[in-house]
Amino acid sequence: MALTQEHIENLYAFTRKHFVEYYDLQTELVDHMANDIEAIMVKNPHSTFEETRDASFKKFGIFGFMEVVEQRQKAMSKIYMKLLWNYAKDWFRLPQIILTTAIFGILYTVFSTQIGSYVFIVTYLILCLFLFIRTISINREIKRKRKAKEKLWLLEDIIYGNASIGTLILGPQVFQLINLTDSFSGFMPLICASVFTVILIYTYISAVILPKNATFHLQETYPEYAL
């Protein structure tokens, strides 16, 4: 027995009911369950659609779709890291490498002054403020999509999620590098200029470049994204 469009819509609703919110993962699960349901109906032609659907779902175990979701998240995270790495490699080519060298030189010069440690802190806090504003903007867009019942995609969520947290997770490590009251000395300006240059590059790639090109990468990953 072939499943009808009504059955397919029922399966999509079923996956949403079981806390699968991403359309790409819903589609993967619906395809898998649809094939399994049709196979079960061949063996048990008198079973109802709901009975075979529930029988198929039980095969996922006591945690339901959780394991499949985790595996998909790992796969999409690998794709994200590959995109991030490719953009990072491009950054260390001409003409970006000239800009990178200039940024490092300016930071090293400023951090070498008597107020270098304070400049470091203020600059980092400005960066955190930028990411905070990005977080608000991204969360509003995600809420708008959910309210409008637009499709959500796992890779899209990873791209925008990393854009919002960015260097905030590096806060404790950053502040361990410096003394909050004394000026930098020795190799500290060199170390902090190097670390902060990397932070700036990572933030720009993750919070600006990748979100800006998100549509292209989503269409590349999901052919149905443009539909």
Coordinates of C-alpha atoms in Angstrom, one line a residue:
M1 CA 0.0 0.0 0.0
A2 CA 1.4 3.4 -1.0
L3 CA 1.0 6.2 1.5
T4 CA -1.1 9.2 0.5
Q5 CA -0.1 12.9 0.9
E6 CA -2.4 13.0 3.9
H7 CA -0.3 10.2 5.5
I8 CA 2.9 12.0 4.8
E9 CA 1.6 15.2 6.4
N10 CA 0.6 13.1 9.4
L11 CA 4.1 11.9 9.7
Y12 CA 5.5 15.4 9.5
A13 CA 3.2 16.4 12.3
F14 CA 4.2 13.3 14.2
T15 CA 7.9 14.2 14.1
R16 CA 7.1 17.8 15.2
K17 CA 5.1 16.4 18.1
H18 CA 8.1 14.4 19.1
F19 CA 10.3 17.5 19.3
V20 CA 12.0 17.4 15.9
E21 CA 11.7 21.1 14.7
Y22 CA 14.1 21.1 11.7
Y23 CA 12.5 20.5 8.4
D24 CA 15.6 18.7 6.9
L25 CA 15.6 16.2 9.8
Q26 CA 11.8 15.8 9.7
T27 CA 12.1 14.9 6.0
E28 CA 14.8 12.3 6.7
L29 CA 12.6 10.7 9.4
V30 CA 9.4 10.9 7.3
D31 CA 11.2 9.1 4.4
H32 CA 12.5 6.4 6.7
M33 CA 9.2 5.9 8.5
A34 CA 7.2 5.9 5.2
N35 CA 9.3 3.1 3.7
D36 CA 9.1 1.1 6.9
I37 CA 5.3 1.6 7.2
E38 CA 4.7 0.4 3.7
A39 CA 6.9 -2.7 4.4
I40 CA 4.9 -3.4 7.6
M41 CA 1.6 -3.0 5.7
V42 CA 2.6 -5.6 3.2
K43 CA 3.1 -8.1 6.0
N44 CA 0.0 -6.9 7.9
P45 CA -2.5 -5.5 5.4
H46 CA -5.2 -5.2 7.9
S47 CA -3.3 -2.9 10.2
T48 CA -4.3 0.8 10.3
F49 CA -1.9 3.6 9.3
E50 CA -1.8 4.7 13.0
E51 CA -0.9 1.2 14.2
T52 CA 1.9 0.8 11.7
R53 CA 3.2 4.3 12.3
D54 CA 3.4 3.6 16.0
A55 CA 5.1 0.2 15.4
S56 CA 7.7 1.9 13.2
F57 CA 8.3 4.6 15.8
K58 CA 8.9 1.9 18.5
K59 CA 11.9 0.7 16.5
F60 CA 13.7 4.0 17.4
G61 CA 13.9 2.8 21.0
I62 CA 12.9 4.4 24.3
F63 CA 14.6 7.7 23.4
G64 CA 12.6 8.0 20.2
F65 CA 14.2 10.3 17.6
M66 CA 16.8 11.7 20.0
E67 CA 19.7 9.5 18.7
V68 CA 18.9 10.4 15.1
V69 CA 18.8 14.1 16.0
E70 CA 22.2 13.8 17.7
Q71 CA 23.8 12.1 14.8
R72 CA 22.4 14.7 12.4
Q73 CA 23.7 17.5 14.6
K74 CA 27.1 16.0 14.6
A75 CA 27.0 15.7 10.8
M76 CA 25.9 19.3 10.3
S77 CA 28.4 20.6 12.8
K78 CA 31.2 19.0 10.7
I79 CA 29.8 20.8 7.7
Y80 CA 29.8 24.0 9.6
M81 CA 33.4 23.6 10.8
K82 CA 34.5 22.8 7.2
L83 CA 32.9 26.1 6.0
L84 CA 34.5 28.0 8.9
W85 CA 37.9 26.5 8.1
N86 CA 37.6 27.3 4.3
Y87 CA 36.8 30.9 5.1
A88 CA 39.7 31.1 7.6
K89 CA 42.1 29.8 4.9
D90 CA 40.9 32.4 2.5
W91 CA 41.5 35.1 5.1
F92 CA 45.2 34.4 5.2
R93 CA 45.6 35.2 1.5
L94 CA 46.1 38.5 -0.3
P95 CA 44.7 41.0 0.2
Q96 CA 43.2 40.0 3.6
I97 CA 46.7 39.0 5.0
I98 CA 47.8 42.7 4.6
L99 CA 44.8 43.8 6.6
T100 CA 45.5 41.1 9.2
T101 CA 49.1 42.3 9.6
A102 CA 47.9 45.9 9.9
I103 CA 45.4 44.9 12.7
F104 CA 48.1 43.0 14.5
G105 CA 50.5 45.9 14.3
I106 CA 48.0 48.4 15.6
L107 CA 46.9 46.1 18.5
Y108 CA 50.5 45.4 19.4
T109 CA 51.3 49.1 19.5
V110 CA 48.3 50.0 21.6
F111 CA 48.8 47.1 24.0
S112 CA 52.4 48.1 24.5
T113 CA 51.4 51.4 26.1
Q114 CA 50.9 52.0 29.8
I115 CA 47.1 51.7 29.4
G116 CA 47.4 48.6 27.2
S117 CA 45.6 46.3 29.6
Y118 CA 42.6 48.6 29.9
V119 CA 42.4 49.1 26.1
F120 CA 42.4 45.3 25.8
I121 CA 39.5 45.0 28.2
V122 CA 37.5 47.9 26.6
T123 CA 38.0 46.5 23.1
Y124 CA 36.9 43.0 24.2
L125 CA 33.8 44.4 25.9
I126 CA 32.9 46.3 22.7
L127 CA 33.2 43.0 20.8
C128 CA 30.9 41.4 23.4
L129 CA 28.4 44.2 22.9
F130 CA 28.4 43.6 19.2
L131 CA 27.7 39.9 19.7
F132 CA 25.0 40.7 22.2
I133 CA 23.2 42.9 19.6
R134 CA 23.7 40.1 17.0
T135 CA 22.1 37.6 19.4
I136 CA 19.0 39.8 19.8
S137 CA 18.7 40.2 16.0
I138 CA 19.1 36.5 15.3
N139 CA 16.7 35.4 18.0
R140 CA 14.1 37.8 16.6
E141 CA 14.5 36.3 13.2
I142 CA 14.1 32.8 14.5
K143 CA 11.0 33.7 16.5
R144 CA 9.6 35.4 13.4
K145 CA 10.1 32.2 11.4
R146 CA 8.5 30.0 14.1
K147 CA 5.6 32.4 14.4
A148 CA 5.1 32.4 10.6
K149 CA 5.6 28.6 10.6
E150 CA 8.4 28.9 8.1
K151 CA 10.7 25.9 7.7
L152 CA 13.7 25.7 10.1
W153 CA 16.9 24.0 9.0
L154 CA 19.5 22.5 11.3
L155 CA 22.6 23.9 9.4
E156 CA 20.9 27.4 9.4
D157 CA 20.4 27.1 13.2
I158 CA 24.1 26.2 13.7
I159 CA 25.3 29.0 11.5
Y160 CA 23.3 31.7 13.3
G161 CA 23.7 30.1 16.7
N162 CA 27.5 30.3 16.4
A163 CA 27.2 33.8 15.0
S164 CA 25.5 34.9 18.2
I165 CA 27.7 33.2 20.8
G166 CA 31.0 33.9 19.0
T167 CA 33.8 35.0 21.3
L168 CA 31.7 35.2 24.4
I169 CA 32.7 31.6 25.2
L170 CA 36.4 32.8 25.2
G171 CA 35.8 35.4 27.9
P172 CA 37.4 33.5 30.9
Q173 CA 40.4 32.5 28.8
V174 CA 40.8 36.1 27.6
F175 CA 40.8 37.7 31.0
Q176 CA 43.3 35.1 32.3
L177 CA 45.9 36.6 29.9
I178 CA 46.0 40.0 31.6
N179 CA 46.3 41.7 34.9
L180 CA 43.3 44.0 35.4
T181 CA 45.3 46.8 37.1
D182 CA 48.9 46.7 35.8
S183 CA 50.1 47.6 32.3
F184 CA 51.3 44.9 30.0
S185 CA 55.0 43.9 30.2
G186 CA 57.4 41.5 28.6
F187 CA 55.8 39.3 25.9
M188 CA 52.2 40.1 27.1
P189 CA 51.5 42.7 24.5
L190 CA 52.7 40.4 21.7
I191 CA 50.6 37.5 23.1
C192 CA 47.5 39.5 23.6
A193 CA 47.8 41.2 20.1
S194 CA 48.1 37.7 18.5
V195 CA 45.2 36.3 20.5
F196 CA 42.9 39.3 19.8
T197 CA 43.7 39.3 16.1
V198 CA 42.6 35.7 15.9
I199 CA 39.5 36.6 18.0
L200 CA 38.6 39.4 15.6
I201 CA 39.1 37.2 12.5
Y202 CA 37.0 34.4 14.0
T203 CA 34.2 36.8 15.1
Y204 CA 34.1 38.4 11.7
I205 CA 33.9 35.1 9.8
S206 CA 31.4 33.5 12.2
A207 CA 29.2 36.5 12.9
V208 CA 29.3 38.3 9.5
I209 CA 30.7 36.4 6.6
L210 CA 29.0 33.0 7.2
P211 CA 25.6 34.4 8.0
K212 CA 25.8 36.7 5.0
N213 CA 26.5 33.6 2.8
A214 CA 24.1 31.3 4.6
T215 CA 21.5 31.1 1.9
F216 CA 24.1 29.9 -0.7
H217 CA 25.5 27.2 1.7
L218 CA 22.0 26.1 2.7
Q219 CA 21.0 25.8 -1.0
E220 CA 24.2 23.8 -1.6
T221 CA 23.4 21.5 1.3
Y222 CA 19.6 21.3 0.9
P223 CA 18.5 21.3 -2.8
E224 CA 14.9 21.7 -1.6
Y225 CA 15.8 24.9 0.4
A226 CA 15.1 27.2 -2.6
L227 CA 11.7 25.6 -3.2

